[in-house]
Short mmCIF file of C-alpha atoms and ligand atoms in Angstrom, two decimals:
data_model
loop_
_atom_site.label_atom_id
_atom_site.label_comp_id
_atom_site.label_asym_id
_atom_site.label_seq_id
_atom_site.Cartn_x
_atom_site.Cartn_y
_atom_site.Cartn_z
CA MET J 656 -0.01 -0.03 -0.05
CA GLU J 657 1.10 3.47 -0.86
CA PHE J 658 0.83 6.05 1.75
CA LYS J 659 2.85 9.26 2.62
CA GLN J 660 2.90 11.91 5.14
CA GLY J 661 -0.09 14.09 5.72
CA ASP J 662 -2.31 10.85 4.60
CA TRP J 663 -4.91 10.01 6.83
CA VAL J 664 -4.92 6.21 7.30
CA ARG J 665 -6.29 3.53 9.32
CA ILE J 666 -4.28 0.77 11.15
CA GLU J 667 -5.31 -2.39 12.51
CA LYS J 668 -3.43 -4.16 14.93
CA ASN J 669 -4.35 -7.33 16.87
CA GLY J 670 -7.95 -6.43 16.33
CA THR J 671 -7.57 -2.76 17.35
CA VAL J 672 -8.05 -0.07 14.98
CA TYR J 673 -6.06 3.26 15.15
CA GLU J 674 -6.52 6.14 12.93
CA GLY J 675 -4.52 9.09 12.11
CA LYS J 676 -2.32 11.36 10.08
CA VAL J 677 0.83 9.82 8.81
CA MET J 678 4.04 11.69 10.43
CA PRO J 679 7.55 11.19 9.80
CA SER J 680 8.71 7.84 10.39
CA MET J 681 11.69 5.52 10.57
CA GLU J 682 12.38 2.88 8.25
CA GLY J 683 10.33 -0.01 8.60
CA TYR J 684 7.90 1.92 10.94
CA ILE J 685 4.89 4.22 10.27
CA THR J 686 3.92 6.88 12.81
CA ILE J 687 0.80 8.71 13.04
CA LYS J 688 -0.70 11.68 14.93
CA MET J 689 -4.48 10.63 16.19
CA LYS J 690 -7.22 13.14 16.95
CA SER J 691 -6.14 13.13 20.57
CA GLY J 692 -2.94 14.99 19.89
CA TYR J 693 -1.08 11.62 20.70
CA ASN J 694 1.09 9.93 18.20
CA ALA J 695 1.53 6.01 17.71
CA GLY J 696 4.29 4.22 16.10
CA PHE J 697 3.96 0.63 14.29
CA SER J 698 6.09 -1.76 12.83
CA ILE J 699 4.75 -2.23 9.21
CA ASP J 700 5.08 -5.84 8.87
CA LYS J 701 2.89 -6.20 12.02
CA VAL J 702 -0.09 -4.09 10.97
CA ARG J 703 -2.56 -3.79 8.09
CA ILE J 704 -2.82 -0.19 6.82
CA THR J 705 -5.60 1.31 4.79
CA LEU J 706 -5.63 4.79 3.21
CA LEU J 707 -8.55 6.68 4.14
CA GLU J 708 -7.65 10.16 2.65
CA ASN J 709 -4.84 11.23 0.26
CA ASN J 710 -3.56 14.46 1.84
CA GLY J 711 0.04 14.39 0.55
CA GLU J 712 1.64 16.15 -2.11
CA ILE J 713 3.56 13.72 -3.94
CA ALA J 714 2.48 10.09 -4.04
CA ASN J 715 5.90 8.48 -4.10
CA GLY J 716 5.90 6.49 -0.88
CA SER J 717 5.68 2.70 -0.74
CA ASN J 718 6.31 0.36 2.10
CA GLY J 719 9.45 -0.81 0.47
CA GLY J 720 10.94 2.75 0.64
CA ARG J 721 11.42 5.00 3.74
CA ASN J 722 7.92 3.80 4.95
CA GLY J 723 6.47 5.89 1.94
CA VAL J 724 7.23 9.02 4.13
CA LYS J 725 8.27 11.86 1.66
CA GLU J 726 11.45 13.33 2.64
CA SER J 727 13.31 15.92 0.67
CA LYS J 728 16.48 18.11 1.25
CA ASN J 729 15.17 20.93 -1.06
CA VAL J 730 11.68 21.71 -0.51
CA THR J 731 11.44 25.32 -0.08
CA GLU J 732 10.28 25.88 -3.59
CA LYS J 733 7.87 23.37 -3.57
CA ILE J 734 6.10 24.64 -0.13
CA SER J 735 6.17 28.11 -0.86
CA LYS J 736 2.65 29.84 -1.53
CA PRO J 737 2.72 33.54 -3.13
CA GLY J 738 1.15 36.15 -1.02
CA LEU J 739 1.98 34.66 2.36
CA PRO J 740 4.30 36.46 4.61
CA LYS J 741 8.00 35.69 4.16
CA ILE J 742 9.42 33.63 7.13
CA ALA J 743 12.95 32.27 7.46
CA ILE J 744 13.45 29.17 9.41
CA LEU J 745 16.95 28.49 10.87
CA SER J 746 17.63 24.97 12.05
CA THR J 747 20.37 24.61 14.72
CA GLY J 748 19.67 20.76 15.65
CA GLY J 749 18.06 19.61 18.90
CA THR J 750 15.38 17.28 19.42
CA ILE J 751 13.35 19.04 16.91
CA ALA J 752 15.50 18.10 14.27
CA SER J 753 16.04 14.50 15.75
CA LYS J 754 14.96 11.07 15.58
CA ILE J 755 15.81 7.80 17.46
CA ASP J 756 18.78 5.86 15.76
CA TYR J 757 17.31 2.45 16.32
CA ARG J 758 20.70 0.73 16.32
CA THR J 759 21.82 2.63 19.14
CA GLY J 760 18.58 4.03 20.92
CA ALA J 761 20.22 7.28 21.09
CA VAL J 762 18.40 10.43 19.70
CA THR J 763 20.60 12.40 17.39
CA SER J 764 19.98 15.59 15.34
CA GLN J 765 19.51 14.78 11.53
CA PHE J 766 16.78 16.88 10.02
CA THR J 767 17.49 20.01 8.26
CA ALA J 768 14.97 23.19 8.29
CA ASP J 769 13.64 21.90 5.05
CA ASP J 770 12.92 18.45 6.37
CA ILE J 771 11.23 19.83 9.14
CA LEU J 772 9.15 22.00 6.92
CA ALA J 773 8.19 19.04 4.82
CA ALA J 774 7.39 17.10 7.77
CA ILE J 775 4.78 19.40 8.90
CA PRO J 776 2.54 19.98 5.70
CA GLU J 777 0.39 22.45 7.91
CA LEU J 778 3.19 25.18 7.63
CA LYS J 779 2.74 26.05 4.02
CA GLU J 780 -0.76 27.51 4.93
CA ILE J 781 0.62 29.80 7.18
CA ALA J 782 3.64 31.53 5.49
CA ASP J 783 6.12 31.46 2.75
CA PHE J 784 9.06 29.86 4.23
CA LYS J 785 12.76 29.61 3.52
CA GLY J 786 15.10 27.07 5.32
CA ARG J 787 18.46 27.79 6.37
CA VAL J 788 21.09 25.01 8.02
CA ILE J 789 22.97 26.96 10.79
CA SER J 790 24.16 23.66 12.65
CA SER J 791 22.87 20.09 13.34
CA ILE J 792 23.86 20.15 17.17
CA LEU J 793 22.39 19.00 20.49
CA SER J 794 22.07 22.48 22.19
CA GLU J 795 24.45 21.42 24.95
CA ASN J 796 27.24 21.75 22.43
CA MET J 797 26.39 25.46 21.87
CA ASP J 798 28.77 28.09 22.95
CA SER J 799 29.00 32.12 22.80
CA ASP J 800 30.41 31.78 19.31
CA SER J 801 27.54 29.53 18.30
CA TRP J 802 25.01 32.26 19.79
CA GLN J 803 27.00 35.03 17.44
CA ASN J 804 26.79 33.11 14.29
CA LEU J 805 22.94 32.41 14.80
CA ALA J 806 22.67 36.21 15.33
CA LYS J 807 24.48 37.11 12.43
CA ALA J 808 22.34 34.60 10.43
CA VAL J 809 19.34 36.02 11.63
CA VAL J 810 20.18 39.59 10.85
CA GLU J 811 21.18 38.60 7.34
CA GLU J 812 17.57 36.94 6.89
CA ILE J 813 15.94 40.08 8.28
CA GLU J 814 18.14 42.52 5.75
CA ALA J 815 16.85 39.88 2.98
CA GLY J 816 13.28 40.72 3.64
CA ALA J 817 12.33 38.00 6.26
CA GLU J 818 9.17 39.09 7.91
CA GLY J 819 9.67 36.81 10.87
CA ILE J 820 12.21 34.37 12.21
CA ILE J 821 11.94 30.67 13.32
CA VAL J 822 14.91 29.19 15.03
CA THR J 823 14.52 25.53 15.66
CA HIS J 824 16.64 24.72 18.76
CA GLY J 825 17.50 22.10 21.28
CA THR J 826 15.40 22.78 24.46
CA ASP J 827 18.17 22.31 27.07
CA THR J 828 19.86 25.88 26.37
CA MET J 829 17.31 27.41 24.14
CA MET J 830 16.82 29.84 27.11
CA TYR J 831 20.44 30.95 26.85
CA SER J 832 20.51 31.31 22.90
CA ALA J 833 17.14 33.06 23.20
CA VAL J 834 18.84 35.72 25.76
CA ALA J 835 22.04 36.21 23.70
CA LEU J 836 20.15 37.25 20.62
CA SER J 837 17.86 39.45 23.04
CA PHE J 838 20.78 41.63 23.63
CA MET J 839 22.65 41.20 20.27
CA ILE J 840 19.71 42.07 18.08
CA GLU J 841 17.20 45.00 18.05
CA THR J 842 14.56 43.33 15.90
CA PRO J 843 11.75 44.99 13.76
CA VAL J 844 9.94 41.52 13.37
CA PRO J 845 9.44 38.46 15.59
CA ILE J 846 12.27 36.12 16.19
CA VAL J 847 10.50 32.55 17.66
CA PHE J 848 12.86 29.98 19.13
CA VAL J 849 11.02 26.82 19.18
CA GLY J 850 11.96 23.17 19.82
CA SER J 851 10.41 20.06 21.16
CA GLN J 852 10.76 17.63 24.06
CA ARG J 853 10.08 14.31 22.21
CA SER J 854 11.35 13.68 18.81
CA ALA J 855 9.12 13.28 15.71
CA ASP J 856 8.85 9.71 15.84
CA ARG J 857 7.80 9.16 19.22
CA PRO J 858 4.21 8.85 20.61
CA SER J 859 3.25 12.38 21.89
CA SER J 860 5.78 14.23 20.09
CA ASP J 861 5.45 17.96 20.61
CA ASN J 862 7.09 18.94 17.43
CA ALA J 863 4.44 19.88 14.98
CA MET J 864 2.07 21.80 17.42
CA ASN J 865 5.21 23.66 18.55
CA ALA J 866 6.35 24.34 15.08
CA ILE J 867 2.83 25.30 13.90
CA CYS J 868 2.25 27.91 16.73
CA ALA J 869 5.87 29.38 16.30
CA ALA J 870 4.96 30.11 12.80
CA ARG J 871 1.67 31.68 13.79
CA VAL J 872 3.79 34.23 16.16
CA ALA J 873 6.45 34.51 13.59
CA ILE J 874 3.84 36.39 11.28
CA SER J 875 2.14 38.27 14.31
CA ASP J 876 2.81 41.79 15.64
CA ILE J 877 5.30 40.57 18.43
CA ALA J 878 8.58 42.02 17.36
CA GLU J 879 10.77 40.61 20.35
CA VAL J 880 12.85 37.48 20.68
CA VAL J 881 10.47 34.98 22.04
CA VAL J 882 10.03 30.90 23.23
CA VAL J 883 6.97 29.46 21.85
CA MET J 884 6.64 26.30 23.29
CA HIS J 885 3.39 23.70 24.78
CA GLY J 886 1.68 25.55 27.32
CA THR J 887 0.04 22.73 29.01
CA THR J 888 0.35 18.85 28.74
CA SER J 889 -2.51 18.64 26.31
CA ASP J 890 -2.31 19.87 22.65
CA ASP J 891 -4.38 22.91 23.13
CA PHE J 892 -2.40 25.99 23.27
CA CYS J 893 1.48 27.01 23.37
CA GLU J 894 2.92 29.93 25.44
CA ILE J 895 4.84 32.78 23.96
CA HIS J 896 7.59 33.92 26.63
CA ARG J 897 9.99 36.79 26.40
CA GLY J 898 13.21 35.42 25.66
CA THR J 899 14.74 37.00 28.77
CA LYS J 900 12.25 35.70 31.31
CA VAL J 901 11.96 32.32 30.28
CA ARG J 902 13.38 29.09 31.78
CA LYS J 903 13.22 25.36 30.95
CA MET J 904 11.46 23.89 34.28
CA HIS J 905 11.20 20.23 33.57
CA THR J 906 13.23 17.72 32.40
CA SER J 907 10.67 15.90 30.34
CA ARG J 908 7.13 17.43 30.30
CA ARG J 909 5.89 19.07 27.05
CA ASP J 910 5.04 22.26 28.98
CA ALA J 911 8.52 22.55 30.46
CA PHE J 912 8.94 26.25 29.58
CA LYS J 913 7.92 28.51 31.95
CA SER J 914 8.03 32.56 32.23
CA VAL J 915 9.57 33.67 35.46
CA ASN J 916 8.88 36.51 37.32
CA SER J 917 6.64 37.67 34.50
CA LEU J 918 3.41 36.32 33.01
CA PRO J 919 4.14 35.03 29.47
CA ILE J 920 3.64 37.52 26.47
CA GLY J 921 0.73 35.69 25.53
CA THR J 922 -0.88 32.27 24.10
CA VAL J 923 -1.53 30.70 20.61
CA ASP J 924 -4.15 28.53 20.19
CA TYR J 925 -3.35 25.45 18.51
CA SER J 926 -6.87 24.97 16.63
CA THR J 927 -7.61 28.44 15.88
CA GLY J 928 -4.26 30.15 15.69
CA GLU J 929 -5.73 32.87 17.88
CA ILE J 930 -3.11 34.98 19.81
CA LYS J 931 -4.00 36.27 23.24
CA THR J 932 -1.54 38.62 24.88
CA PHE J 933 -1.30 39.57 28.46
CA ILE J 934 1.40 41.97 28.82
CA ASP J 935 2.93 44.78 26.84
CA TYR J 936 5.40 43.73 24.00
CA THR J 937 7.26 45.61 21.23
CA ARG J 938 5.14 45.71 18.05
CA ARG J 939 6.25 44.95 14.70
CA GLY J 940 8.23 47.90 12.92
CA GLU J 941 8.48 49.80 16.33
CA LYS J 942 12.26 49.42 16.31
CA ALA J 943 15.07 49.67 13.38
CA LEU J 944 17.16 46.65 12.81
CA LYS J 945 20.40 46.82 14.88
CA PHE J 946 23.13 44.27 15.35
CA LYS J 947 25.33 44.54 18.28
CA PRO J 948 27.54 41.42 18.37
CA GLY J 949 30.22 40.94 21.12
CA MET J 950 30.41 38.23 23.66
CA GLU J 951 33.01 37.79 26.64
CA PRO J 952 33.14 34.01 27.40
CA LYS J 953 35.18 34.05 30.48
CA CYS J 954 32.16 34.86 32.86
CA ALA J 955 30.74 32.32 35.19
CA ILE J 956 27.70 31.50 37.64
CA VAL J 957 28.79 30.24 41.06
CA LYS J 958 26.23 28.64 43.21
CA PHE J 959 26.49 29.60 47.00
CA THR J 960 25.67 26.63 49.36
CA PRO J 961 26.07 26.53 52.97
CA GLY J 962 29.54 26.06 54.32
CA ALA J 963 30.88 26.54 50.54
CA ASP J 964 34.74 27.31 50.63
CA PRO J 965 34.93 30.96 49.31
CA THR J 966 38.64 30.43 47.98
CA VAL J 967 36.18 29.04 44.90
CA LEU J 968 36.24 32.71 43.77
CA ASP J 969 39.83 32.87 43.97
CA TYR J 970 39.95 30.35 40.92
CA TYR J 971 37.88 32.83 38.43
CA ILE J 972 39.80 36.17 39.67
CA SER J 973 43.36 34.50 39.30
CA ASN J 974 42.40 32.82 35.77
CA GLY J 975 41.42 35.90 33.81
CA TYR J 976 37.63 35.61 34.32
CA ARG J 977 36.08 38.93 33.58
CA GLY J 978 32.58 38.54 35.34
CA LEU J 979 30.55 36.47 37.97
CA VAL J 980 27.17 35.85 38.83
CA ILE J 981 26.55 34.47 42.32
CA GLU J 982 23.24 32.40 42.90
CA GLY J 983 22.85 33.31 46.23
CA THR J 984 20.31 32.28 48.82
CA GLY J 985 16.84 33.94 49.60
CA LEU J 986 16.94 37.58 48.99
CA GLY J 987 20.63 37.23 47.43
CA HIS J 988 22.95 36.02 50.04
CA VAL J 989 26.42 34.48 50.78
CA SER J 990 27.94 33.86 53.97
CA THR J 991 30.05 36.21 55.88
CA LYS J 992 33.23 34.46 54.87
CA TRP J 993 32.63 35.16 51.17
CA ILE J 994 32.39 38.95 51.58
CA PRO J 995 36.32 39.59 51.50
CA LEU J 996 36.39 37.49 48.19
CA LEU J 997 33.69 39.58 46.82
CA GLN J 998 35.79 42.65 47.59
CA LYS J 999 38.72 41.21 46.19
CA ALA J 1000 36.55 40.65 42.69
CA GLY J 1001 35.47 44.26 42.93
CA ASP J 1002 39.17 45.37 43.50
CA ALA J 1003 40.07 43.33 40.19
CA LYS J 1004 37.24 45.23 38.37
CA MET J 1005 35.35 42.38 37.91
CA PRO J 1006 31.57 42.88 38.04
CA VAL J 1007 29.86 40.48 40.31
CA ILE J 1008 25.85 40.07 39.94
CA VAL J 1009 23.72 38.73 42.79
CA THR J 1010 20.84 36.62 41.80
CA SER J 1011 18.86 34.16 43.99
CA GLN J 1012 18.54 30.31 43.65
CA CYS J 1013 14.87 31.01 44.61
CA LEU J 1014 14.23 31.99 40.97
CA ASN J 1015 11.17 33.87 41.69
CA GLY J 1016 11.00 37.14 43.22
CA ARG J 1017 13.48 40.05 43.53
CA ILE J 1018 16.86 40.52 45.12
CA CYS J 1019 17.07 42.83 48.17
CA ASP J 1020 20.48 42.90 49.80
CA ARG J 1021 19.32 45.83 52.05
CA VAL J 1022 17.62 43.59 54.70
CA TYR J 1023 20.28 41.42 56.41
CA ASP J 1024 23.83 42.32 57.39
CA THR J 1025 25.09 40.07 55.02
CA GLY J 1026 23.38 41.51 51.90
CA ARG J 1027 24.57 45.10 53.21
CA ASP J 1028 28.12 43.75 53.24
CA MET J 1029 27.76 42.28 49.67
CA LEU J 1030 26.68 45.71 48.51
CA LYS J 1031 29.61 47.49 50.21
CA ALA J 1032 31.92 45.01 48.43
CA GLY J 1033 30.43 46.26 45.31
CA ALA J 1034 28.13 43.59 44.52
CA ILE J 1035 25.34 44.34 41.62
CA GLU J 1036 21.62 43.30 42.65
CA GLY J 1037 20.38 41.16 39.84
CA GLU J 1038 16.88 42.52 40.79
CA ASP J 1039 14.52 39.86 39.35
CA THR J 1040 16.56 38.59 36.52
CA LEU J 1041 17.13 34.86 36.07
CA PRO J 1042 20.49 33.70 36.88
CA GLU J 1043 21.16 32.37 33.29
CA THR J 1044 19.83 35.61 31.79
CA SER J 1045 22.12 37.49 34.30
CA LEU J 1046 25.12 35.52 32.94
CA VAL J 1047 24.46 36.19 29.25
CA LYS J 1048 23.69 39.62 29.93
CA LEU J 1049 27.18 40.12 31.70
CA MET J 1050 28.93 38.27 28.70
CA TRP J 1051 27.47 40.36 26.25
CA VAL J 1052 27.90 43.76 28.38
CA LEU J 1053 31.72 42.72 28.81
CA GLY J 1054 31.87 42.10 25.02
CA GLN J 1055 30.51 45.73 24.58
CA THR J 1056 32.80 47.75 26.68
CA GLU J 1057 36.21 47.53 28.41
CA ASP J 1058 35.17 50.36 30.92
CA PHE J 1059 34.39 48.85 34.29
CA GLU J 1060 32.25 51.65 35.39
CA LYS J 1061 30.28 51.81 32.11
CA ALA J 1062 29.68 47.85 32.43
CA VAL J 1063 28.55 48.35 36.09
CA SER J 1064 26.11 51.12 35.00
CA MET J 1065 24.81 48.78 31.91
CA LEU J 1066 24.32 45.76 34.25
CA ARG J 1067 22.14 47.73 36.59
CA GLU J 1068 19.70 48.89 33.66
CA ASP J 1069 16.98 46.99 32.09
CA LEU J 1070 18.30 46.47 28.60
CA SER J 1071 15.87 43.95 27.13
CA GLY J 1072 13.27 43.11 29.32
CA GLU J 1073 15.21 41.12 31.88
CA ILE J 1074 14.35 43.38 34.74
CA THR J 1075 10.60 44.16 35.31
CA GLU J 1076 9.67 47.16 37.71
CA CYS J 1077 6.84 45.17 39.32
CA THR J 1078 7.33 41.41 39.42
CA HIS J 1079 4.26 39.23 38.55
CA LYS J 1080 3.40 36.00 40.25
N1 LIG X 2498 19.52 17.58 24.41
C1 LIG X 2498 18.46 18.11 23.60
C2 LIG X 2498 19.14 19.50 23.06
O1 LIG X 2498 18.83 20.55 23.84
C3 LIG X 2498 17.21 18.18 24.24
C4 LIG X 2498 16.16 18.88 23.30
O2 LIG X 2498 16.35 19.27 22.35
O3 LIG X 2498 15.06 18.81 23.97
O4 LIG X 2498 19.58 19.64 22.27
#
């Protein structure tokens, strides 16, 4: 039987009937997305497959090939529809571009942007896409050079006329890349990061819904760097998070991403595409495109724990580090023993930002003695900024200026929505 991606099929296995849309599948298997939103995968030689509705583009599939699922390396032309907004989709790797290698059981990044576009036929109704491969890596392998390469490519695409950008990215460090681009690019169009927690060939993969919601945001009025991912564990809506306020808060759930110390910018309804917003945001065209590259990699986060040896700070001071973020306790504290080392960092003209391991809430070092002593030693209160956001901000600020006083004053400012005046939640 011939079937291809996008077809509606009935599958009978041991007397049970399943119906759904054919998804990208591994050789010898068929994966379908059922009405419930869950995916199911079957070994082709153990089931009976009936084609119910032909919805694919090219009838080139057969059970003898790659499960009859169309795969293309160069589909951008075919999926373009004139008159729709022009969106560039930049792929970097991660689970959204991955499938299980059944020989090893490991998930590896193997799809390009064009493969992702071909795999999700609904996208062609939303925009006119151009695919571009930046890398095919798991996001734990990203570094500050990767952020800068990505930012440069995004800027080139906007200059070339893209009306919105989608960056497909591994979820583990997506928040760091989103923060880096938030500081490096002033954007007139949406820049949307999207990933998936479960690869395309797994039951309950979130890749298609996340990508479709991301496309809706990419053509919207929200001209900010945002992360768009599942809002709940169901296939109902995605949340739109500001790049500087978002964090991955769960290892495996589909709704792992949460805005911290802020409401999400809004939500996108999966079935209707409707976008609802909850807080103010920068509108399309409000800002002119501006690219401000530059990242100082020699910065680190140090987590304070009870009884922690303060000489750990000496390592950074004497090894050429240019800035530190401390994850303190509660309102932003370290023990009294750490104060002389903080003073030493200040004397070495090394900015030290204090954040809290509570994550939720705002730093206030004026309440307890230890906090006051930290401020006297020159520590900068990170306000309600996440530790990871503070780290990338520090790296970016130190990539912009050599002047210590100027760096400190930039670090105290809200530069890209990372400090909110009044903390939500
Ligand atoms: N380790 C993967 C990555 O961040 C996980 C994912 O993409 O969800 O690339």
